[in-house]
Amino acid sequence: MAFKAELLKKKLKEEGKTRDELVADLKKQGCPRHKRTVSRWLAGDNPPKSKDLEALARALHCKPQDFDPFFADMGLGEVSIQAHVSAAS
């Protein structure tokens, strides 16, 4: 996952939302996350999981790719598998 915390911060600012408002929006979607978790996402310390990335995108009215350009655009509940292959493989 190539999550970009600075893109999340930018989108949060564009939407005029605070971290606390984002946490509340995530809880409304059935994706309960603590302030500490969201703070780690914003700091770039811990990237969100795919289901969290989808919830973030819904809360901020955008696409998951806005935060992670390599996010696989799949249906909810599906699993994304990513692999790096070299010529030696």
Short mmCIF file of C-alpha atoms in Angstrom, two decimals, residues 13-86:
data_model
loop_
_atom_site.label_atom_id
_atom_site.label_comp_id
_atom_site.label_asym_id
_atom_site.label_seq_id
_atom_site.Cartn_x
_atom_site.Cartn_y
_atom_site.Cartn_z
CA LYS A 13 -8.68 20.48 5.17
CA GLU A 14 -10.50 20.89 1.82
CA GLU A 15 -13.64 19.36 3.35
CA GLY A 16 -13.31 21.68 6.37
CA LYS A 17 -13.43 18.77 8.80
CA THR A 18 -11.53 18.18 11.99
CA ARG A 19 -10.05 14.87 13.09
CA ASP A 20 -12.89 14.48 15.58
CA GLU A 21 -15.51 15.05 12.88
CA LEU A 22 -13.82 12.45 10.71
CA VAL A 23 -13.87 9.94 13.56
CA ALA A 24 -17.60 10.62 14.05
CA ASP A 25 -18.26 10.16 10.31
CA LEU A 26 -16.40 6.85 10.32
CA LYS A 27 -18.43 5.63 13.30
CA LYS A 28 -21.69 6.52 11.49
CA GLN A 29 -20.56 4.26 8.64
CA GLY A 30 -20.03 1.35 11.00
CA CYS A 31 -16.27 1.75 10.90
CA PRO A 32 -15.49 2.65 14.52
CA ARG A 33 -12.00 4.05 14.83
CA HIS A 34 -10.41 5.80 17.77
CA LYS A 35 -8.94 9.29 17.59
CA ARG A 36 -5.53 7.73 18.18
CA THR A 37 -5.88 5.53 15.08
CA VAL A 38 -6.91 8.46 12.89
CA SER A 39 -4.04 10.51 14.32
CA ARG A 40 -1.62 7.76 13.29
CA TRP A 41 -3.06 7.80 9.78
CA LEU A 42 -2.65 11.57 9.59
CA ALA A 43 0.93 11.34 10.89
CA GLY A 44 1.76 8.62 8.38
CA ASP A 45 2.76 6.26 11.18
CA ASN A 46 0.27 3.55 10.33
CA PRO A 47 -1.62 3.32 7.00
CA PRO A 48 -5.32 2.48 7.05
CA LYS A 49 -6.51 -0.95 5.96
CA SER A 50 -8.43 -1.27 2.69
CA LYS A 51 -11.85 -1.21 4.40
CA ASP A 52 -10.78 1.89 6.36
CA LEU A 53 -9.55 3.57 3.19
CA GLU A 54 -12.95 3.01 1.59
CA ALA A 55 -14.70 4.48 4.64
CA LEU A 56 -12.35 7.49 4.60
CA ALA A 57 -13.15 8.11 0.95
CA ARG A 58 -16.90 7.98 1.62
CA ALA A 59 -16.55 10.34 4.61
CA LEU A 60 -14.50 12.82 2.57
CA HIS A 61 -16.50 12.49 -0.68
CA CYS A 62 -13.68 11.16 -2.84
CA LYS A 63 -12.10 7.88 -4.01
CA PRO A 64 -9.64 5.68 -2.10
CA GLN A 65 -7.14 6.32 -4.90
CA ASP A 66 -6.98 9.95 -3.74
CA PHE A 67 -4.98 8.70 -0.74
CA ASP A 68 -3.37 5.60 -2.22
CA PRO A 69 -2.80 5.62 -6.00
CA PHE A 70 -2.27 1.84 -5.96
CA PHE A 71 -5.56 1.04 -4.24
CA ALA A 72 -7.42 -1.64 -6.18
CA ASP A 73 -10.86 -0.36 -7.12
CA MET A 74 -12.91 -3.38 -6.12
CA GLY A 75 -16.29 -4.10 -4.65
CA LEU A 76 -16.80 -3.92 -0.93
CA GLY A 77 -15.87 -7.09 0.89
CA GLU A 78 -13.39 -8.22 -1.75
CA VAL A 79 -9.74 -8.66 -0.92
CA SER A 80 -6.96 -6.86 -2.72
CA ILE A 81 -3.81 -8.87 -3.39
CA GLN A 82 -0.66 -6.97 -4.29
CA ALA A 83 2.68 -8.47 -5.29
CA HIS A 84 6.01 -7.22 -6.53
CA VAL A 85 7.63 -9.36 -9.19
CA SER A 86 11.21 -9.02 -10.31
#
